[in-house]
CSV table of C-alpha atoms and ligand atoms in Angstrom, one decimal:
chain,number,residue,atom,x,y,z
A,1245,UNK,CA,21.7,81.3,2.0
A,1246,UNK,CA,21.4,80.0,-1.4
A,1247,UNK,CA,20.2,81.3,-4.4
A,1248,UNK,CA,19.1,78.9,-7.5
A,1249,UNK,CA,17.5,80.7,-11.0
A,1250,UNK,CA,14.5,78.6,-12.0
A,1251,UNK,CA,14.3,81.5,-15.2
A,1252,UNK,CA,16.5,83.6,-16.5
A,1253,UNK,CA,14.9,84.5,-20.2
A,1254,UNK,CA,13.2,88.3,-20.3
A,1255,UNK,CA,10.0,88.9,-21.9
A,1256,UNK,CA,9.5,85.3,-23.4
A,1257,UNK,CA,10.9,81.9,-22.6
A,1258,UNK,CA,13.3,80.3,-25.2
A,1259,UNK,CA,14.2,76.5,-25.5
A,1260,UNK,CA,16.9,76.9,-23.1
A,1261,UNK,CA,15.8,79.2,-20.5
A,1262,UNK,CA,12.2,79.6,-18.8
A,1263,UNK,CA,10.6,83.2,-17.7
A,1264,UNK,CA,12.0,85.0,-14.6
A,1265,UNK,CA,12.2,83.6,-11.2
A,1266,UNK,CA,15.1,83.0,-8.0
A,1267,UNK,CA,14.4,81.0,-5.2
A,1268,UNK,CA,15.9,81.9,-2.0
A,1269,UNK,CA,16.9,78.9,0.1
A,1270,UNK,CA,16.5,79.3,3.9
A,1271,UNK,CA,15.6,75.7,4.4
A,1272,UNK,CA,19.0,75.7,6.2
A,1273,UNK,CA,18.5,79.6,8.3
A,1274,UNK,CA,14.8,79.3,8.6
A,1275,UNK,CA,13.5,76.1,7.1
A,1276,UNK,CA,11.6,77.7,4.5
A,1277,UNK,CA,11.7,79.0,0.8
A,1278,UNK,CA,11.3,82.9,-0.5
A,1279,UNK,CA,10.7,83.0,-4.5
A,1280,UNK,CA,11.4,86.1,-6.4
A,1281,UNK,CA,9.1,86.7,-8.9
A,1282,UNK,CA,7.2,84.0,-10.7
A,1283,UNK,CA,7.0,83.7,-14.8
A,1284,UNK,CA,5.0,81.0,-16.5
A,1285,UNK,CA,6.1,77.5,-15.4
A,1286,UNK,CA,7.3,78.5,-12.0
A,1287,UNK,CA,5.9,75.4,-10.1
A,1288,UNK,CA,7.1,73.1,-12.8
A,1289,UNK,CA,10.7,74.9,-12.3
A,1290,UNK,CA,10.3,74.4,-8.6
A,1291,UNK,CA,9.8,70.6,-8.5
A,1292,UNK,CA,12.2,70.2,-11.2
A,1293,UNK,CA,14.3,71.8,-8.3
A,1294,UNK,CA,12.9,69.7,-5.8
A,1295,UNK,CA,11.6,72.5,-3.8
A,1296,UNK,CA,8.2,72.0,-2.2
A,1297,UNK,CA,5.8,74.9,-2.5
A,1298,UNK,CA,4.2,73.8,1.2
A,1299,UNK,CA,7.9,75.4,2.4
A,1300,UNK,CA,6.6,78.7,0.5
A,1301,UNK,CA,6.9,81.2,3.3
A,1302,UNK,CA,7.3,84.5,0.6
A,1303,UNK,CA,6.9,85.7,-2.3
A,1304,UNK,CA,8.1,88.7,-3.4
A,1305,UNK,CA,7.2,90.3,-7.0
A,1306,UNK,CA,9.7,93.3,-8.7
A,1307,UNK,CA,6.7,93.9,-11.2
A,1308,UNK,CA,3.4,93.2,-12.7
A,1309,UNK,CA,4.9,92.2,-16.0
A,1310,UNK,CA,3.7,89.2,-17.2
A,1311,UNK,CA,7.2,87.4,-17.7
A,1312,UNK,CA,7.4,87.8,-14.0
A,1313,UNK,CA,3.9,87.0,-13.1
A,1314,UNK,CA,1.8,84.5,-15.2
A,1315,UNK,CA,3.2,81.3,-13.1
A,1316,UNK,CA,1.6,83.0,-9.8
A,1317,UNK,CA,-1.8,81.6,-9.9
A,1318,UNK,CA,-0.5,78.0,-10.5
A,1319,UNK,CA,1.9,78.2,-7.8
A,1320,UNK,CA,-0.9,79.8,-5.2
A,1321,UNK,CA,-3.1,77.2,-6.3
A,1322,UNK,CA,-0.8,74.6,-6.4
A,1323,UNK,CA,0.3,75.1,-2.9
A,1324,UNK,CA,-3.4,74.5,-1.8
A,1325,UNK,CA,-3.3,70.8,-2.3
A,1326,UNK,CA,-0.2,70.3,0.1
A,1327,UNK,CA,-1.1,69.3,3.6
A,1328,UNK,CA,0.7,72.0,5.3
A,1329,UNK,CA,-1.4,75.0,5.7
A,1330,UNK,CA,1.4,77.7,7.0
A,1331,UNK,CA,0.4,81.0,5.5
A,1332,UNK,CA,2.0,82.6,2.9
A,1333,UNK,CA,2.7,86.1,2.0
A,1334,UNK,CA,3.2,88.0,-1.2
A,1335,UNK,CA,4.7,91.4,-1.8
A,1336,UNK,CA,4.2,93.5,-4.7
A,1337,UNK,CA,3.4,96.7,-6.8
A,1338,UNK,CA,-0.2,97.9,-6.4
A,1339,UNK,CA,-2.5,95.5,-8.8
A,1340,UNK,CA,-1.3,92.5,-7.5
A,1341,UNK,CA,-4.2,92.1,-4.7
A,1342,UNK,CA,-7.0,92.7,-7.7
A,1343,UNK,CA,-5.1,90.4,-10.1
A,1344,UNK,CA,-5.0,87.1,-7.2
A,1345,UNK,CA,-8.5,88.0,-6.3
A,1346,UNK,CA,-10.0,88.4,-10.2
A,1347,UNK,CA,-7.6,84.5,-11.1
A,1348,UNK,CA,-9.0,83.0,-7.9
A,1349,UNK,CA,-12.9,84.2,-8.9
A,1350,UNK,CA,-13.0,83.6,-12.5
A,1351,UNK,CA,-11.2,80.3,-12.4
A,1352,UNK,CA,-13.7,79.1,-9.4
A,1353,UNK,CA,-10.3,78.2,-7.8
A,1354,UNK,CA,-10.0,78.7,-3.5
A,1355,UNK,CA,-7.0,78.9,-1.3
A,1356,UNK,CA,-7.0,76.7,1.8
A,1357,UNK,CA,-4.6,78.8,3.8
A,1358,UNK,CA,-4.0,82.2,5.1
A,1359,UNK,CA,-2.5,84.2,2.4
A,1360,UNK,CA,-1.2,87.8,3.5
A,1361,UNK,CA,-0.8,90.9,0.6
A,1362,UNK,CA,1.3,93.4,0.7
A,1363,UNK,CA,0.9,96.0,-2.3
A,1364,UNK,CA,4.1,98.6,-2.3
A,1365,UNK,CA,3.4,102.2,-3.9
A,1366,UNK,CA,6.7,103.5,-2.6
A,1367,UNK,CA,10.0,102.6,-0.9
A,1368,UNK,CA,8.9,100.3,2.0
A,1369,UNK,CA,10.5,98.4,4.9
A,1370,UNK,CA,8.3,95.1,3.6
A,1371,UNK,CA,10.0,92.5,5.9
A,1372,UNK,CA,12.0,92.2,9.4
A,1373,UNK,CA,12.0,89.4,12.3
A,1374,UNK,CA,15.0,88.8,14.4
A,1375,UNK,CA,17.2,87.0,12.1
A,1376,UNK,CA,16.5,89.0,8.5
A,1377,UNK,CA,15.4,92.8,7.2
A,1378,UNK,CA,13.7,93.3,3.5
A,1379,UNK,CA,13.8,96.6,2.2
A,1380,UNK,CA,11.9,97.7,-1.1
A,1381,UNK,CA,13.1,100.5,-3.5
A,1382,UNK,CA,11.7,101.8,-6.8
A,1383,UNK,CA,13.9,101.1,-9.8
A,1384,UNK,CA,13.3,102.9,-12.8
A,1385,UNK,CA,10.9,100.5,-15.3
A,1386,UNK,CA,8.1,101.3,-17.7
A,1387,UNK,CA,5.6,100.2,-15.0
A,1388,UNK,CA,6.1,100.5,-10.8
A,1389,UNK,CA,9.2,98.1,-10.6
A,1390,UNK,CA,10.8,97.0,-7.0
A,1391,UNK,CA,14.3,95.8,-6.4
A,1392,UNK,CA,14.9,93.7,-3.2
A,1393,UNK,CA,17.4,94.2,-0.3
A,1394,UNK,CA,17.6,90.9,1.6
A,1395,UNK,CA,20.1,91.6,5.1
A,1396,UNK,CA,20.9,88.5,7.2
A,1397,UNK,CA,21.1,90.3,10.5
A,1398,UNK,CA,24.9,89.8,12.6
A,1399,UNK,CA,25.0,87.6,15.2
A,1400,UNK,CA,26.6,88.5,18.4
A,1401,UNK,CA,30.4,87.6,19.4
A,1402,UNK,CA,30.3,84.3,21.7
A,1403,UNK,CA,32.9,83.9,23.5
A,1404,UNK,CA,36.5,82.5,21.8
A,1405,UNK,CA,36.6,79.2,23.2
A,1406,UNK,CA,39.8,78.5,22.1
A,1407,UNK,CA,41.6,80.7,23.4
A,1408,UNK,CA,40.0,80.3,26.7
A,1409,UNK,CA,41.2,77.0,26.1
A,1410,UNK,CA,44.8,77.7,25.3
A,1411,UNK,CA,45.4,79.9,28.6
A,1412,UNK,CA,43.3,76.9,30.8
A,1413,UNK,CA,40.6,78.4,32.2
A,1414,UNK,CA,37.6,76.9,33.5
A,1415,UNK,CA,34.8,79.4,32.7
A,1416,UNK,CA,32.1,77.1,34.9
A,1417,UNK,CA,29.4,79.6,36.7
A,1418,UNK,CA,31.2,82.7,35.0
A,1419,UNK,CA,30.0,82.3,31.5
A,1420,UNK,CA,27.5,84.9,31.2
A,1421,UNK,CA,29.2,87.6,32.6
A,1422,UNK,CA,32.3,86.9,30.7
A,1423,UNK,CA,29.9,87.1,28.1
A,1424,UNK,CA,28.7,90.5,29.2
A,1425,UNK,CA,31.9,91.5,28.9
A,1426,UNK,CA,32.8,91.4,33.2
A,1427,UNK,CA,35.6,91.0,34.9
A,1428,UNK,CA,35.6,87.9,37.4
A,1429,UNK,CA,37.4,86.0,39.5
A,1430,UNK,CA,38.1,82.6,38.8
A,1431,UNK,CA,38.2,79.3,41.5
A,1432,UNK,CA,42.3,79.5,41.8
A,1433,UNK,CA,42.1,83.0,41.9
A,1434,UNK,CA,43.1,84.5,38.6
A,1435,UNK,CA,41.1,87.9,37.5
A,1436,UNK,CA,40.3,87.7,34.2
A,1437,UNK,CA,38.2,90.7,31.7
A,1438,UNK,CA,35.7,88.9,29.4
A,1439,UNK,CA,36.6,91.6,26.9
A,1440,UNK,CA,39.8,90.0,26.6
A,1441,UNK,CA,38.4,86.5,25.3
A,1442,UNK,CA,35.5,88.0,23.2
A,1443,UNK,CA,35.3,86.0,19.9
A,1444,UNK,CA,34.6,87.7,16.4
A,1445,UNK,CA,30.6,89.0,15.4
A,1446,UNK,CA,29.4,87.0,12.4
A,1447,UNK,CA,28.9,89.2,9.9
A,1448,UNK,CA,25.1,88.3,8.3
A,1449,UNK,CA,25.1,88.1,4.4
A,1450,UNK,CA,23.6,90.3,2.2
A,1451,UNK,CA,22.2,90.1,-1.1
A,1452,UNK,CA,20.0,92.4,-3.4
A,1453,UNK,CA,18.0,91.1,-5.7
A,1454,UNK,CA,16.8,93.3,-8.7
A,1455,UNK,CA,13.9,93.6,-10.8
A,1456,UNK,CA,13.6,94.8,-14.3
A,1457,UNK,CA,15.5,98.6,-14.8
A,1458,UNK,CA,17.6,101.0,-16.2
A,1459,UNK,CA,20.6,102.0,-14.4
A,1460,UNK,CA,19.9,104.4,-11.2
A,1461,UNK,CA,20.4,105.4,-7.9
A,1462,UNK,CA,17.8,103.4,-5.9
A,1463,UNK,CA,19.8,100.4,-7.9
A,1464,UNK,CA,23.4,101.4,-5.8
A,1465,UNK,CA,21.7,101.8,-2.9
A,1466,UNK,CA,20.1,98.4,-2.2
A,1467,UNK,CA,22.7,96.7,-4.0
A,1468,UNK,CA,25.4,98.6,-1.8
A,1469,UNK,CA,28.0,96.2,-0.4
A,1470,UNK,CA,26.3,92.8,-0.4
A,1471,UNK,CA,27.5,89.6,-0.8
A,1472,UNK,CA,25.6,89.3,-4.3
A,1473,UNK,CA,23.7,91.0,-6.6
A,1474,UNK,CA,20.8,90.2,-8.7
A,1475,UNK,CA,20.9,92.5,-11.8
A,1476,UNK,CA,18.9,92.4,-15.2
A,1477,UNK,CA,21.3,92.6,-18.3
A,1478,UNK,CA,18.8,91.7,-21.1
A,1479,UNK,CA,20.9,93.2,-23.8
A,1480,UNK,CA,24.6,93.2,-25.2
A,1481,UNK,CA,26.3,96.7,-24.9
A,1482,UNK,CA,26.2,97.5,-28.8
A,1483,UNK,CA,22.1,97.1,-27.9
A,1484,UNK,CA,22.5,100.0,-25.3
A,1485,UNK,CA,19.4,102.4,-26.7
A,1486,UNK,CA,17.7,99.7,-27.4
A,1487,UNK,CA,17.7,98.5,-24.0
A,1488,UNK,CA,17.1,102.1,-22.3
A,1489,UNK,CA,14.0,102.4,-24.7
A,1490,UNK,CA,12.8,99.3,-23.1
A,1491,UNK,CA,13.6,100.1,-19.6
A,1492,UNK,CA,16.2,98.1,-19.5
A,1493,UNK,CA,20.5,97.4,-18.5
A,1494,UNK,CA,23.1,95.4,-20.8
A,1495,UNK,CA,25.6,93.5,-19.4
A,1496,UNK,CA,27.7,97.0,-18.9
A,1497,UNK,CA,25.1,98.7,-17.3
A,1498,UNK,CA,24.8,95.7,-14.6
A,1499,UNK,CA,28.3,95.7,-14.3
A,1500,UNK,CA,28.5,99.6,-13.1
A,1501,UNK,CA,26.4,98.9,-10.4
A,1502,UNK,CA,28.3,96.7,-9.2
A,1503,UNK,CA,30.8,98.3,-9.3
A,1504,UNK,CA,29.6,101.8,-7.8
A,1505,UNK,CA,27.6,99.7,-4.8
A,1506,UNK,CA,30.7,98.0,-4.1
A,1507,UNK,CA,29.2,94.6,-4.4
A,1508,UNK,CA,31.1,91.3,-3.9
A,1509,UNK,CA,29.8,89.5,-6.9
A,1510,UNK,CA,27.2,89.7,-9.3
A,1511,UNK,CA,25.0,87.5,-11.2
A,1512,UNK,CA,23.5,89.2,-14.6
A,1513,UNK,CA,20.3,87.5,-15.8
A,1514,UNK,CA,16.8,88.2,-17.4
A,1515,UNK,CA,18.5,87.7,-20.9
A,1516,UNK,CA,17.1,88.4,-24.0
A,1517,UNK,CA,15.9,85.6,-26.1
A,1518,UNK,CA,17.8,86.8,-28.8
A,1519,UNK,CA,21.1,85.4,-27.2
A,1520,UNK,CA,21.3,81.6,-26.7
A,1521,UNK,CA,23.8,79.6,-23.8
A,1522,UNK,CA,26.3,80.1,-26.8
A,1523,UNK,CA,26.4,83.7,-26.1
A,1524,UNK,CA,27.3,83.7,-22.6
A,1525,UNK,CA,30.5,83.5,-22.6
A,1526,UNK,CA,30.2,87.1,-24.8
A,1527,UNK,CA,27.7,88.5,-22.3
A,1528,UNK,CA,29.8,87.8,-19.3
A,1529,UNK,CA,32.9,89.0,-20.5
A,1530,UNK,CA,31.5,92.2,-21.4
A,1531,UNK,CA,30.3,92.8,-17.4
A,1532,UNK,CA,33.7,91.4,-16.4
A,1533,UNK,CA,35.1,94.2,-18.2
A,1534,UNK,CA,34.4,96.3,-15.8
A,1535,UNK,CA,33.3,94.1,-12.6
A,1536,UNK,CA,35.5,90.7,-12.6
A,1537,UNK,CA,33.6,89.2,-10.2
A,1538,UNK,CA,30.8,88.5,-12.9
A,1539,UNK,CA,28.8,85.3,-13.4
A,1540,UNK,CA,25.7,84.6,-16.4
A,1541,UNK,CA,22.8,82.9,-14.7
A,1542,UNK,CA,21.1,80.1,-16.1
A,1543,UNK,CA,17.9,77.9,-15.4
A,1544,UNK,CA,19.2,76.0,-12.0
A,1545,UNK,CA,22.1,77.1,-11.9
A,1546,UNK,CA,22.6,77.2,-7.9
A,1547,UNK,CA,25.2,80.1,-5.8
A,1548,UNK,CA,26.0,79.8,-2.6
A,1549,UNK,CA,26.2,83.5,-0.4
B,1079,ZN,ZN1,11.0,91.2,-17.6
B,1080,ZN,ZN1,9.4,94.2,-17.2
């Protein structure tokens, strides 16, 4: 999985940093892309990118805001003139079905493919095939405000060729059952336990991916021990009432969370446009004040899980 911030400003876009929105790579698990919100300019951002909205397989909103929502229409428009068809899903707080159906009228616009809503009023299991698991939880906003819990499911030990390898054995006609976990007997008549050559479970990654929020509980729980998390910090600590007022984190706020969920790393963004790139070095010390493993998004910038 990849992660790359196409915005990373909150409420308005400055010269350096467009409105709120992540794209999720799986081009390389599942050949397709999953976008996280979409402020004003999203489809701009996305071919600046180089990501095609025909590979659009999800959308997910954390709010109705319009710093996370104005660049919708364009991008569900947009993707009407590709020549792929797939259909497309969005997930979102309640409104968002009325607000795509009152753009689409008024604007005598149409969509040429299937596009699937999904309005959330509560904590929901919104997503889960064999390979990944979405999970929805209400953070704590001025308006109904998701956070996102993306689990790349484990894969299954295969066997440790290796050391099959190493003690020379020819698994032939015997593979599956070694799998299994059986014992067998081999062609010069060893008797070997497939237990004994079972190689390691890979671990699927996890990351959660937050919306706009105060600090709380529901917060912890989907960020709790992933790989990466996504966590507003819009204001400096000295800004800290301030920022509850608004519903909001600072950059110590995000960094508790991290902390408490156990996460591996985080990535604050959705910063105010009061701070320019100058600040970030400011901003991300504070968080790494209390969680080290701290970096400051900006537009592009690209992380690896
Ligand atoms: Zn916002
Ligand atoms: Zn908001």
């Amino acid at each position: 999985m990849k992660l790359t911030f196409l915005g990373t400003s909150a409420g308005s876009p400055t010269a350096e940093r467009n409105v709120s929105s992540i794209m999720l790579d799986l081009r390389q698990e599942r050949g397709r892309l999953w976008l996280f919100d979409s402020g004003e300019a999203t489809q701009m951002q996305m071919q600046k990118a180089n990501f095609s909205l025909a590979k659009l397989e999800m959308i997910f909103l954390t709010h109705l805001h319009g710093d996370h929502l104005f660049g919708l229409p364009g991008v569900l428009t947009t993707r009407s003139l590709m020549q792929n068809q797939s259909a497309l899903t969005l997930v979102g707080p309640k409104g968002i079905k009325q607000f795509i159906q009152t753009v689409i009228e008024i604007s005598s616009s149409w969509l040429t493919y299937p596009l699937n809503i999904i309005e959330l009023e509560q904590d929901s299991l919104v997503f889960e095939d064999n390979k990944f698991r979405v999970d929805a939880k209400l953070l704590q906003h001025r308006v109904p405000c998701f956070g996102y819990r993306i689990v790349e499911k484990d894969l299954p030990a295969t066997l440790d060729i290796d050391k099959l390898k190493k003690d020379n054995i020819q698994i032939g006609s015997h593979y599956a059952h070694l799998k299994e976990g059986l014992t067998v007997t081999l062609e010069d008549g060893r008797t070997i336990n497939g237990k004994d050559y079972k190689g390691d479970i890979k671990r699927g990654k996890k990351v959660a991916i937050l919306g706009d929020t105060i600090p709380c509980q529901a917060s912890i729980d989907l960020a709790e021990n992933v790989n990466l998390l996504v966590h507003e910090a819009t204001q400096e600590q000295a800004l800290e009432a301030k920022a509850i007022e608004r519903g909001h984190s600072t950059t110590i706020h995000a960094a508790n969370i991290a902390k408490q969920a156990n996460a591996k790393r985080l990535i604050i963004t959705h910063i105010s446009p009061r701070y320019s790139i100058q600040d970030n070095q400011k901003l991300v010390n504070e968080a790494r004040s209390i969680f080290a493993n701290t970096e400051i998004a900006t537009d592009f910038a690209t992380f690896q899980v």
